[in-house]
Amino acid sequence: MLRLQGEMVRGGTSKCWIFDHQDVVATGVDIDTLLLAAFNAADPRQIDGVGGASSTTSKAAIVRASAEPGVDVEYTFAQVGVGDERVEWTSNCGNCATAVALYALHRGLVPITSETTTVRMINANTGARLTGTIPTPGLVPPDEGTAVVPGTSALGVPVLLGFQDPAGSTTGRALPTGRPLDTLAGRDGPVEASLVDSGAPVALFDAKAFGLDGNESVAEFAAVVPVLTALRRQAALAMGLAGPDDPVGHAVPKVGIVGPPAGYRTTHGMPVDQDEYDLAVRMVSMHAPHPAIGLTSAIALATAVAMPGTLAHRVARPTADGTLRLGTPAGVISARAVPAPDGASPTVLLHRAARRIARAELLVPAPEGHPE
Amino acid sequence: MLRLQGEMVRGGTSKCWIFDHQDVVATGVDIDTLLLAAFNAADPRQIDGVGGASSTTSKAAIVRASAEPGVDVEYTFAQVGVGDERVEWTSNCGNCATAVALYALHRGLVPITSETTTVRMINANTGARLTGTIPTPGLVPPDEGTAVVPGTSALGVPVLLGFQDPAGSTTGRALPTGRPLDTLAGRDGPVEASLVDSGAPVALFDAKAFGLDGNESVAEFAAVVPVLTALRRQAALAMGLAGPDDPVGHAVPKVGIVGPPAGYRTTHGMPVDQDEYDLAVRMVSMHAPHPAIGLTSAIALATAVAMPGTLAHRVARPTADGTLRLGTPAGVISARAVPAPDGASPTVLLHRAARRIARAELLVPAPEGHPE
């Protein structure tokens, strides 16, 4: 049985297991094999491992100190399979980044010299640069706080998560086609789309084009998900994310609809008034409605709203100070764009929360033939 | 934030968090409050806690050394709510008992003096006495083994789990009505039932009474679950488990159907031949088909089969050596009855497996107003 130190940390609405790169190397086992065994990925119930048997609770991050100037830590995000012996390494996860920031503070990877500490991170999967700013009163890393995020009533340490220079993170351009508005060939005719690359590549559609308002319940939105996933392929081709002969992917770009603010109820039944937010959004996660919104998609929306001509700019309530309040099925999530120096695109800030749940030594079944 | 040491241990097809009684007391918080917070029971996704968001992965056991002669450890089983801020303390769990036996060995609660060690346990919820016998070659507690149980392909340490003198564990009598066969008033007329109390109170029906064979798929069996749960109330009254004015319970007695052995396929598609088992059984878990069978129900079946006149005795293949092979949706589970001294009912033995998954320090949000 292999031994592996790890911490279970909630970041926003995800539960992430965080490991130190050195501890992973010390096992002598390749990381895919190690994570698949530790989580019991083969089992849809993950009954023999530390995984939580759902996509939001079957995540890991491997962290190390960075040698790069201006960067404190580097993390690699792993989406570990549930009933599927595969680890996906292709995307970033904003929720896990939030958890990594709190973990890094507690592990002493960042010196605490004032009442607020910023952890500067680089995501190794995508090259994205992020910051996590955490209150450190008394110069000690905090274990508790009263910050909440839509999607859970649990309290946590407040983490101000910043995505630095997010525009063009995948393709090099905020608008990969060079246009704020494109027309894709839908099943029932042409459909307008704004194809944006910021945080992650995202294809946005006007809710009205599908007879919707953008503030529907998850169940109502589910009806148009097949149409949107069909359009995803064309968006990928237009954005240069896939070639005509590539296999059809289901993760890139992210797709969703936007609409003007209007009163609605969250999945938990809480009323949200028209004045409480600026843009209604319903995103697709793989093949199903996203219960809230992925943080990287929130970044793309903040970028899109700031660009005249995009669908998001067209339907959103104009905001003065760069704060965009997104109305999602789980509630309102705010993203604030602040100007950056040196020609970089605006940094986008999100208020998130994290909590360390457990510090553990995992006992991991060694792969066959592996000397322990 | 409170600190609590714990171990995540798989027992059979359940994942149990096991805590030392002293560690629980040291927190100064009542155990219900502590478990609800540690597991994040309020959230159906248990995103801010160590729970696995399903009934089989939201379990805990609190263990202490026993002062009673002939007993090594006492454990209390807790079924922690999922999206429900309640802890149920009314039942025993055989899978967690398996996990407790392995935990007790590693914690040094039982001296290891030979190549096989038996942990003698008492379940504080029900008063049941159990034994867990584990190979201890080299006089060290094992961390790995090659034992498997139906319902998971994971390997574990073999644990021979014994239920001692199980008959009449709740009511004092193996046949609470004094008869091996009773007649209950079903919706469409009288229905024969064998009401047995061994391991747990169980009401058994003949599959044929519902037009079934007893070896149906979980989906096919689901069709008769409402009829069986309706009969549960009458069985509870007949067994003296509830009075006419008591609220309707959904956990007691356990209900299910039995049939003669015949070829079928497991939920995972593996064929099971008629000769590979002795009695077909499909049990209800609360309001849904059980994916396999609860271990305490397996005990009741082993007892019932040994008593002439019961439905189980009538349809099961006669077995010579006291080993009863139960055909469940997940596969075949064997229970062996061995004579006990001093007029006690036969001990029933089950081959199970356990594995320690992680040793952890949990960080548990303190209840409001609680001094840390």
XYZ file of C-alpha atoms in Angstrom:
744
model
C 0.000 0.000 0.000
C 1.445 3.377 -1.016
C 1.245 6.346 1.355
C 0.385 9.805 0.106
C -0.179 12.985 2.102
C -3.045 15.138 0.897
C -5.581 17.729 1.924
C -9.284 17.767 1.152
C -10.174 21.407 0.524
C -13.457 22.894 -0.586
C -13.034 25.632 -3.160
C -16.322 27.360 -3.949
C -18.671 24.559 -4.944
C -16.020 21.922 -5.622
C -14.207 19.504 -3.336
C -10.544 19.097 -4.341
C -7.825 16.808 -3.048
C -4.555 18.717 -3.082
C -1.169 17.023 -3.165
C 2.389 18.256 -2.975
C 4.337 17.513 -6.148
C 7.247 16.060 -4.132
C 4.942 13.662 -2.288
C 3.532 12.467 -5.601
C 7.020 11.926 -7.050
C 8.092 10.077 -3.900
C 5.511 7.345 -4.506
C 7.403 6.312 -7.640
C 4.109 5.752 -9.447
C 2.952 7.766 -12.440
C 0.373 10.343 -11.476
C -2.501 8.969 -13.571
C -2.159 5.536 -12.016
C -1.857 7.046 -8.565
C -4.966 9.239 -8.840
C -7.084 6.520 -10.461
C -6.260 4.172 -7.569
C -6.542 6.797 -4.804
C -9.984 7.906 -6.018
C -11.200 4.406 -7.086
C -12.108 6.011 -10.406
C -13.117 2.658 -11.903
C -16.152 2.483 -9.616
C -19.080 4.859 -10.322
C -19.560 4.974 -6.532
C -15.801 5.369 -5.824
C -16.457 3.180 -2.783
C -12.808 2.131 -2.329
C -11.273 5.590 -2.599
C -11.333 9.218 -1.531
C -13.425 10.403 -4.489
C -16.911 11.770 -3.895
C -18.510 10.022 -6.890
C -19.470 13.168 -8.819
C -17.626 15.468 -11.221
C -17.435 18.290 -8.642
C -16.086 15.952 -5.940
C -13.649 13.938 -8.039
C -10.984 16.601 -8.557
C -7.327 16.895 -7.632
C -4.578 19.482 -7.851
C -0.838 18.877 -7.648
C 1.029 21.853 -6.277
C 4.655 22.945 -6.227
C 6.592 26.114 -5.530
C 7.307 27.971 -8.758
C 10.786 28.997 -9.882
C 9.315 31.663 -12.146
C 9.681 35.291 -11.036
C 6.405 36.779 -9.891
C 4.804 33.371 -9.377
C 4.533 31.651 -5.999
C 2.999 28.313 -6.882
C 2.270 26.212 -9.903
C -0.640 23.790 -9.858
C -1.844 21.128 -12.224
C -5.543 20.369 -12.210
C -6.843 16.807 -12.651
C -10.434 15.835 -13.332
C -10.528 12.240 -12.124
C -13.025 9.864 -13.766
C -16.138 8.596 -12.041
C -16.797 5.056 -13.226
C -14.199 5.767 -15.887
C -10.494 5.002 -15.529
C -9.283 8.236 -17.058
C -7.800 11.459 -15.763
C -8.418 14.609 -17.819
C -5.627 17.193 -17.831
C -6.916 19.606 -20.482
C -8.667 22.301 -18.452
C -8.254 24.665 -15.537
C -10.661 24.793 -12.582
C -11.285 28.105 -10.853
C -12.804 26.445 -7.793
C -9.714 24.307 -7.290
C -7.520 27.385 -7.796
C -9.369 28.937 -4.856
C -8.620 25.840 -2.782
C -4.967 25.846 -3.906
C -4.542 29.445 -2.704
C -5.693 28.551 0.814
C -3.599 25.360 0.795
C -0.482 27.281 -0.301
C -0.870 29.728 2.575
C -1.108 26.920 5.114
C 1.819 25.048 3.598
C 4.015 28.107 3.916
C 4.520 28.399 0.159
C 3.854 32.130 0.401
C 5.258 34.374 3.145
C 2.643 36.203 5.191
C 3.877 39.717 5.809
C 0.685 41.733 6.082
C -2.994 41.521 6.976
C -3.805 40.430 3.449
C -1.784 37.937 1.436
C -1.873 37.319 -2.283
C -0.922 33.911 -3.653
C 0.320 34.221 -7.230
C -0.447 31.058 -9.180
C 0.130 29.617 -12.581
C -2.072 26.836 -13.884
C 0.176 24.312 -15.610
C -2.622 22.821 -17.704
C -3.427 26.040 -19.563
C -0.705 28.525 -18.668
C -3.305 30.788 -17.034
C -2.083 33.119 -14.296
C -4.273 33.598 -11.279
C -4.098 35.327 -7.915
C -5.832 34.360 -4.695
C -6.013 37.138 -2.122
C -6.845 36.061 1.409
C -7.181 38.028 4.659
C -4.372 37.063 7.043
C -5.051 39.028 10.230
C -2.422 38.437 12.907
C -0.183 37.158 10.106
C -1.559 33.618 10.422
C -3.214 31.561 7.685
C -6.961 31.439 8.410
C -9.006 28.256 8.799
C -12.399 29.865 8.914
C -14.363 32.768 7.587
C -17.891 33.835 6.795
C -17.729 34.046 3.026
C -20.413 32.230 1.043
C -20.800 31.497 -2.661
C -23.976 30.628 -4.587
C -24.541 26.862 -4.622
C -23.758 26.095 -0.977
C -24.697 27.605 2.361
C -21.360 26.567 3.906
C -19.125 29.294 5.283
C -15.509 29.637 4.253
C -12.400 31.757 4.154
C -12.901 34.631 1.673
C -10.661 34.309 -1.391
C -10.600 37.063 -3.991
C -9.716 35.102 -7.098
C -8.108 37.019 -9.936
C -7.630 35.867 -13.526
C -4.749 37.847 -15.003
C -4.705 38.897 -18.648
C -7.376 36.303 -19.457
C -8.156 37.434 -23.001
C -6.982 35.050 -25.683
C -5.789 32.509 -23.146
C -6.283 29.592 -25.540
C -6.223 31.058 -29.064
C -4.236 34.248 -28.506
C -7.193 36.497 -29.278
C -10.215 37.565 -27.218
C -12.273 37.279 -30.422
C -10.731 34.336 -32.299
C -12.708 35.064 -35.491
C -11.848 38.772 -35.309
C -15.556 39.605 -35.051
C -17.787 40.246 -32.013
C -20.679 38.537 -33.757
C -20.675 35.489 -36.036
C -23.408 33.520 -37.704
C -23.425 29.744 -37.365
C -25.603 27.376 -39.367
C -28.156 25.990 -36.932
C -30.449 23.028 -37.573
C -33.351 25.399 -38.262
C -31.437 28.228 -39.920
C -28.661 30.701 -39.138
C -27.944 31.496 -35.475
C -26.005 34.479 -34.148
C -23.101 33.687 -31.851
C -20.392 35.598 -30.018
C -17.245 33.503 -29.936
C -15.040 34.654 -27.084
C -11.759 33.350 -25.689
C -11.060 34.610 -22.191
C -10.505 32.323 -19.220
C -11.774 29.617 -21.522
C -13.152 29.550 -25.087
C -16.887 30.194 -24.925
C -19.650 30.349 -27.539
C -22.518 32.594 -26.460
C -25.978 32.652 -27.985
C -28.951 34.948 -27.516
C -31.581 33.199 -25.378
C -34.276 34.693 -27.630
C -32.956 32.762 -30.616
C -34.293 29.654 -28.867
C -37.502 31.245 -27.575
C -36.024 31.636 -24.085
C -35.274 34.550 -21.750
C -31.998 33.294 -20.252
C -33.344 33.109 -16.718
C -35.054 29.727 -17.044
C -34.900 26.955 -14.465
C -32.324 24.250 -15.044
C -35.106 21.885 -16.151
C -36.501 24.374 -18.671
C -33.045 25.149 -20.015
C -32.325 21.430 -20.422
C -34.679 21.355 -23.417
C -32.290 23.389 -25.597
C -29.076 21.711 -24.442
C -29.038 19.245 -27.392
C -29.327 22.176 -29.836
C -26.472 23.994 -28.091
C -24.183 20.952 -27.973
C -24.827 20.494 -31.714
C -23.752 24.114 -32.306
C -20.615 23.580 -30.190
C -18.945 21.676 -33.009
C -19.393 24.548 -35.467
C -18.183 27.049 -32.908
C -15.053 24.944 -32.330
C -14.324 24.974 -36.067
C -14.921 28.727 -36.373
C -12.682 29.450 -33.382
C -9.873 27.266 -34.726
C -10.149 24.938 -31.740
C -10.749 21.905 -33.930
C -10.189 20.943 -37.534
C -12.822 19.362 -39.782
C -11.269 15.915 -39.277
C -10.826 16.137 -35.523
C -13.062 14.048 -33.294
C -16.022 15.877 -31.767
C -15.114 17.180 -28.315
C -17.605 17.881 -25.572
C -15.656 20.221 -23.313
C -14.505 22.976 -25.686
C -15.780 25.564 -26.280
C -18.176 26.036 -23.403
C -21.621 27.004 -24.727
C -24.497 28.931 -23.222
C -27.219 31.516 -23.641
C -27.522 35.071 -22.365
C -30.462 37.366 -21.760
C -31.314 40.713 -20.170
C -31.884 40.788 -16.401
C -35.396 39.833 -15.263
C -36.779 38.405 -12.020
C -36.401 34.628 -11.501
C -36.054 32.030 -8.787
C -32.888 30.101 -8.018
C -32.843 26.309 -8.013
C -33.301 26.525 -4.250
C -36.360 28.733 -4.644
C -34.843 32.072 -3.635
C -36.264 34.992 -5.615
C -33.751 37.101 -7.563
C -34.971 40.543 -8.542
C -34.278 42.141 -11.914
C -32.263 44.869 -10.154
C -29.977 42.407 -8.405
C -28.012 41.417 -11.481
C -26.916 42.593 -14.911
C -26.912 39.591 -17.224
C -28.860 36.333 -17.217
C -26.808 33.303 -18.224
C -27.430 29.584 -18.546
C -24.396 27.480 -19.450
C -23.989 23.872 -20.560
C -21.592 21.582 -18.676
C -20.577 18.796 -21.063
C -24.077 17.457 -21.950
C -26.195 18.922 -19.157
C -27.198 22.310 -17.778
C -24.541 23.732 -15.461
C -26.062 24.178 -11.965
C -24.385 27.619 -11.706
C -21.545 28.699 -14.012
C -17.956 27.602 -14.364
C -15.625 30.344 -13.175
C -13.702 30.373 -16.438
C -16.998 30.961 -18.266
C -17.719 33.860 -15.906
C -14.406 35.363 -16.990
C -15.384 35.054 -20.652
C -18.676 36.812 -19.959
C -16.931 39.656 -18.137
C -14.669 40.081 -21.170
C -17.545 39.789 -23.662
C -19.706 42.362 -21.880
C -16.892 44.890 -22.177
C -16.693 44.451 -25.961
C -19.255 46.393 -28.036
C -20.966 44.261 -30.648
C -21.084 41.007 -28.694
C -24.410 39.461 -27.720
C -23.433 39.796 -24.056
C -22.770 43.521 -24.514
C -26.067 43.892 -26.354
C -28.329 42.389 -23.668
C -26.510 43.167 -20.420
C -27.347 46.136 -18.227
C -24.480 48.600 -18.684
C -22.264 48.709 -15.614
C -20.177 51.677 -14.632
C -17.448 50.292 -12.422
C -16.568 47.134 -14.306
C -18.548 44.859 -11.953
C -20.737 42.379 -13.779
C -23.378 40.532 -11.752
C -24.281 37.260 -13.450
C -27.693 35.724 -12.777
C -27.122 31.925 -12.700
C -29.472 29.111 -11.640
C -27.649 28.930 -8.283
C -27.758 32.676 -7.647
C -25.807 35.806 -8.482
C -22.050 35.647 -9.112
C -20.137 38.909 -9.516
C -17.067 39.378 -11.696
C -15.141 42.635 -11.618
C -12.811 43.717 -14.417
C -9.934 45.999 -13.434
C -7.480 47.596 -15.867
C -4.074 45.945 -16.124
C -0.751 47.519 -17.085
C 1.461 46.799 -20.085
C -1.300 46.254 -22.601
C -2.623 43.191 -20.822
C -6.350 42.559 -20.840
C -8.233 43.557 -17.672
C -7.781 41.299 -14.678
C -11.117 39.734 -13.686
C -11.814 39.308 -9.973
C -14.316 36.943 -8.358
C -15.314 36.726 -4.699
C -15.016 33.079 -3.669
C -14.632 31.021 -0.505
C -12.534 28.036 0.543
C -12.316 25.739 3.553
C -9.857 23.041 4.522
C -11.972 19.956 5.321
C -9.314 17.391 6.245
C -5.599 16.705 6.270
C -4.921 13.088 5.474
C -2.555 10.284 4.737
C -4.050 8.282 1.883
C -3.422 4.543 1.615
C -3.314 3.842 -2.096
C -3.327 0.335 -3.587
C -0.061 -0.074 -5.505
C -0.348 -1.049 -9.167
C 0.439 -4.674 -9.914
C 4.133 -5.411 -10.022
C 5.041 -2.115 -8.408
C 7.605 -2.490 -5.625
C 6.443 -0.690 -2.503
C -12.484 25.069 13.801
C -12.587 21.796 15.788
C -10.029 19.060 15.135
C -11.030 15.422 15.031
C -8.906 12.407 14.178
C -10.646 9.804 12.015
C -10.100 7.011 9.537
C -11.946 6.445 6.296
C -12.345 2.691 5.987
C -14.203 0.685 3.377
C -16.163 -2.203 4.838
C -17.671 -4.401 2.134
C -19.677 -2.022 -0.052
C -19.837 0.875 2.421
C -17.432 3.691 3.207
C -17.344 4.470 6.940
C -15.588 7.199 8.892
C -14.408 5.718 12.174
C -13.683 7.827 15.244
C -12.276 7.072 18.673
C -14.791 7.756 21.420
C -12.209 9.735 23.419
C -11.449 11.986 20.450
C -15.149 12.691 20.026
C -15.550 13.534 23.726
C -12.494 15.794 23.591
C -14.185 18.097 21.075
C -16.711 19.079 23.743
C -19.474 19.054 21.134
C -22.396 16.641 21.165
C -21.938 13.852 18.671
C -24.949 14.641 16.479
C -23.812 18.227 16.001
C -20.263 17.074 15.356
C -21.178 14.502 12.698
C -23.681 16.772 10.947
C -20.989 19.445 10.600
C -18.124 17.079 9.725
C -20.169 15.439 6.948
C -21.970 18.639 5.810
C -25.183 16.634 6.127
C -27.343 19.678 5.338
C -26.102 19.681 1.742
C -27.337 16.905 -0.587
C -23.890 17.066 -2.209
C -22.034 17.221 1.156
C -19.622 19.590 -0.603
C -18.244 21.121 2.612
C -17.627 17.873 4.475
C -16.169 14.379 4.408
C -19.434 12.658 3.470
C -19.753 10.927 0.112
C -23.283 12.188 -0.636
C -24.996 8.769 -0.649
C -26.428 6.532 2.062
C -23.587 4.000 1.709
C -20.913 6.711 1.918
C -22.423 8.826 4.694
C -21.771 6.485 7.609
C -19.769 6.747 10.802
C -18.831 4.534 13.721
C -17.597 5.636 17.135
C -15.360 3.042 18.750
C -14.102 2.456 22.265
C -12.462 -0.370 24.166
C -15.063 -2.400 26.016
C -14.942 -3.076 29.749
C -17.197 -6.080 29.317
C -15.569 -9.520 29.677
C -15.270 -11.320 26.364
C -15.701 -8.108 24.361
C -12.815 -6.136 22.886
C -14.516 -3.115 21.396
C -17.870 -1.410 21.470
C -19.003 0.611 18.467
C -21.942 2.882 17.821
C -23.130 3.159 14.256
C -24.379 6.452 12.824
C -26.232 6.880 9.554
C -25.564 10.530 8.748
C -28.162 12.387 6.692
C -27.612 13.418 3.076
C -29.365 16.738 2.483
C -31.033 16.109 5.845
C -29.687 17.370 9.159
C -30.363 14.188 11.089
C -28.291 11.316 12.379
C -30.034 7.953 12.733
C -28.876 5.772 15.622
C -31.447 2.983 15.456
C -29.727 0.283 13.436
C -26.549 -1.737 13.131
C -24.455 -1.907 9.945
C -22.598 -5.096 9.119
C -20.357 -3.370 6.572
C -19.217 -0.819 9.125
C -18.668 -3.637 11.649
C -16.246 -5.131 9.121
C -14.455 -1.797 8.906
C -14.421 -1.444 12.698
C -12.698 -4.836 13.074
C -9.830 -3.769 10.795
C -9.622 -0.367 12.478
C -9.477 -1.961 15.949
C -6.563 -4.161 14.912
C -4.586 -1.174 13.632
C -5.394 0.909 16.694
C -4.031 -1.812 18.969
C -7.407 -2.370 20.644
C -6.904 -6.112 20.278
C -3.607 -7.897 20.956
C -2.242 -9.861 18.009
C -0.854 -13.108 19.314
C -1.282 -15.492 16.397
C -1.562 -15.697 12.622
C -5.291 -15.013 12.870
C -6.893 -12.480 15.185
C -10.514 -12.220 16.199
C -11.940 -8.857 17.198
C -14.911 -9.334 19.533
C -17.379 -6.482 19.124
C -20.609 -5.301 20.617
C -22.850 -2.927 18.665
C -24.102 -0.311 21.095
C -27.122 0.614 18.958
C -28.705 -2.828 19.078
C -26.734 -4.855 21.620
C -25.702 -7.265 18.856
C -22.470 -9.178 19.366
C -20.196 -9.671 16.392
C -16.765 -11.028 15.659
C -14.350 -10.018 12.928
C -11.634 -12.553 12.209
C -8.674 -11.293 10.215
C -5.451 -12.984 9.057
C -2.479 -11.446 10.879
C 0.577 -13.185 9.417
C 3.808 -12.027 11.014
C 1.691 -10.731 13.896
C 1.140 -7.399 12.155
C -2.203 -5.813 11.258
C -2.666 -6.094 7.482
C -3.311 -3.177 5.140
C -4.022 -5.185 2.040
C -5.494 -8.433 0.871
C -7.173 -10.027 -2.114
C -10.667 -10.538 -0.764
C -13.586 -9.265 -2.846
C -17.290 -8.935 -2.130
C -20.174 -8.639 -4.603
C -20.851 -5.007 -5.509
C -17.268 -3.822 -5.954
C -14.200 -5.112 -7.736
C -11.852 -3.543 -5.175
C -9.534 -5.823 -3.230
C -9.407 -5.777 0.539
C -8.282 -7.504 3.713
C -10.424 -10.612 4.283
C -12.676 -10.293 7.318
C -14.784 -13.238 8.463
C -17.695 -11.466 10.094
C -19.661 -13.410 12.690
C -23.046 -12.520 14.149
C -23.325 -14.239 17.514
C -26.624 -15.595 18.826
C -28.508 -13.431 16.338
C -31.980 -14.939 16.834
C -34.436 -12.665 18.584
C -31.963 -9.790 18.620
C -34.734 -7.158 18.660
C -37.869 -8.894 19.982
C -36.362 -11.744 21.991
C -37.719 -14.412 19.651
C -36.572 -15.682 16.263
C -40.261 -15.905 15.303
C -41.902 -12.962 17.059
C -45.450 -14.202 16.298
C -44.573 -17.726 17.416
C -45.357 -19.005 13.909
C -43.094 -19.682 10.906
C -45.843 -18.499 8.575
C -48.354 -15.685 9.027
C -51.003 -14.209 6.793
C -51.127 -10.461 6.288
C -53.978 -8.572 4.639
C -52.616 -7.340 1.343
C -54.289 -4.782 -0.882
C -55.540 -7.525 -3.195
C -56.179 -10.201 -0.574
C -54.291 -12.242 2.016
C -50.516 -12.618 1.596
C -48.326 -15.216 3.284
C -45.339 -13.868 5.223
C -42.566 -15.259 7.364
C -41.774 -12.776 10.105
C -38.274 -13.408 11.380
C -36.106 -11.585 13.909
C -32.432 -12.464 13.573
C -29.727 -9.889 12.941
C -32.614 -7.551 12.219
C -36.401 -7.949 12.043
C -37.336 -9.064 8.536
C -40.622 -9.783 6.774
C -40.210 -12.278 3.941
C -42.707 -12.901 1.161
C -42.901 -15.511 -1.570
C -41.888 -13.938 -4.893
C -44.669 -15.948 -6.572
C -47.323 -14.099 -4.569
C -46.431 -11.068 -6.677
C -46.013 -12.937 -9.956
C -42.206 -12.851 -9.635
C -39.421 -15.422 -9.390
C -37.160 -13.651 -6.903
C -34.247 -13.339 -9.326
C -35.499 -10.240 -11.141
C -33.355 -7.271 -12.082
C -33.425 -4.304 -9.725
C -35.620 -2.428 -12.237
C -38.124 -5.283 -12.504
C -38.233 -5.721 -8.739
C -38.852 -1.987 -8.300
C -42.413 -2.468 -9.579
C -43.487 -4.352 -6.438
C -41.607 -2.184 -3.930
C -44.695 -0.007 -3.190
C -46.724 -3.139 -2.403
C -43.986 -4.410 -0.086
C -43.549 -1.114 1.743
C -47.334 -1.050 2.287
C -47.118 -4.544 3.827
C -44.241 -3.430 6.064
C -46.616 -1.560 8.352
C -48.713 -4.660 8.979
C -45.632 -6.766 9.554
C -44.379 -4.248 12.116
C -47.681 -4.480 13.988
C -47.710 -8.285 13.894
C -44.119 -8.473 15.132
C -44.781 -6.070 17.991
C -42.319 -3.555 16.555
C -44.925 -0.818 16.378
C -48.303 -0.079 17.959
C -51.421 0.966 16.017
C -50.898 4.611 17.009
C -47.168 4.756 16.254
C -45.990 6.733 13.236
C -45.253 4.666 10.147
C -41.556 3.745 10.031
C -39.645 2.978 6.862
C -36.637 1.105 8.224
C -38.199 -1.678 10.325
C -38.826 -4.438 9.568
C -36.788 -4.985 6.457
C -38.964 -6.495 3.707
C -38.179 -8.649 0.703
C -39.105 -11.568 -1.484
C -37.570 -15.016 -1.847
C -37.627 -17.619 -4.601
C -35.973 -20.887 -5.597
C -32.591 -20.697 -7.323
C -32.701 -20.111 -11.091
C -30.240 -18.617 -13.551
C -30.070 -14.805 -13.696
C -27.718 -11.951 -14.502
C -26.252 -9.573 -11.939
C -26.708 -5.825 -12.270
C -23.257 -5.759 -13.884
C -24.309 -8.387 -16.427
C -22.477 -11.401 -14.990
C -24.431 -14.637 -15.432
C -25.240 -16.565 -12.242
C -26.131 -20.215 -12.757
C -28.922 -21.952 -10.868
C -26.314 -24.266 -9.272
C -24.258 -21.395 -7.913
C -26.670 -20.417 -5.175
C -29.431 -21.726 -2.929
C -31.978 -18.973 -2.481
C -32.976 -15.994 -4.625
C -33.652 -12.837 -2.647
C -34.606 -9.244 -3.497
C -34.777 -6.867 -0.538
C -36.131 -3.350 -0.162
C -33.913 -0.612 1.286
C -36.203 2.060 2.747
C -38.264 2.870 -0.409
C -36.097 1.382 -3.159
C -34.672 -1.969 -4.220
C -31.505 -2.843 -2.310
C -28.623 -3.185 -4.816
C -27.453 -6.365 -2.990
C -28.620 -7.260 0.522
C -27.996 -5.751 3.925
C -25.824 -8.052 5.990
C -28.313 -8.124 8.850
C -30.975 -9.267 6.367
C -28.612 -12.020 5.222
C -28.440 -13.173 8.829
C -32.241 -13.295 9.049
C -32.369 -15.403 5.879
C -29.787 -17.828 7.228
C -31.911 -18.220 10.347
C -35.170 -18.495 8.411
C -33.852 -21.159 6.059
C -32.964 -23.319 9.055
C -36.528 -23.192 10.412
C -39.045 -25.595 8.818
C -42.285 -23.943 7.856
C -40.869 -20.590 6.799
C -41.157 -19.395 3.214
C -37.353 -19.285 2.994
C -37.129 -22.919 4.115
C -39.837 -23.879 1.615
C -38.176 -22.452 -1.506
C -34.431 -22.685 -0.753
C -32.283 -25.560 -1.937
C -31.532 -27.688 1.129
C -27.942 -27.241 2.227
C -26.003 -29.830 4.147
C -23.256 -27.912 5.903
C -25.122 -24.829 7.058
C -23.807 -22.640 4.225
C -26.514 -20.639 2.513
C -25.630 -18.992 -0.796
C -27.899 -16.004 -1.419
C -28.491 -14.875 -5.002
C -28.690 -11.052 -4.859
C -28.745 -8.471 -7.673
C -25.038 -7.773 -7.037
C -24.015 -11.439 -6.970
C -23.841 -14.355 -4.568
C -23.295 -13.755 -0.861
C -22.698 -16.769 1.381
C -23.766 -17.016 5.013
C -22.713 -19.994 7.117
C -24.507 -21.000 10.303
C -22.410 -22.819 12.897
C -23.780 -24.284 16.130
C -23.177 -22.246 19.271
C -22.878 -23.464 22.857
C -25.140 -22.763 25.849
C -28.434 -22.743 23.979
C -27.502 -19.746 21.878
C -28.751 -19.601 18.308
C -26.208 -20.555 15.628
C -23.513 -18.007 14.889
C -23.781 -16.808 11.285
C -20.540 -16.138 9.414
C -20.054 -13.973 6.316
C -16.918 -13.567 4.208
C -16.301 -9.849 3.824
C -13.446 -7.473 2.982
C -12.197 -4.176 4.370
C -9.577 -1.600 3.433
C -8.261 1.462 5.196
C -8.513 4.324 2.651
C -7.159 7.274 4.649
C -6.123 8.432 8.099
C -7.130 12.019 8.655
C -7.475 15.009 10.856
C -10.859 16.544 10.153
C -11.403 20.283 10.493
C -14.972 20.645 11.671
C -16.833 23.979 11.803
C -17.720 24.615 15.453
C -21.395 25.213 16.200
C -22.335 28.830 16.825
C -21.416 30.034 20.283
C -19.215 27.034 20.959
C -15.866 28.002 22.484
C -13.056 26.340 20.555
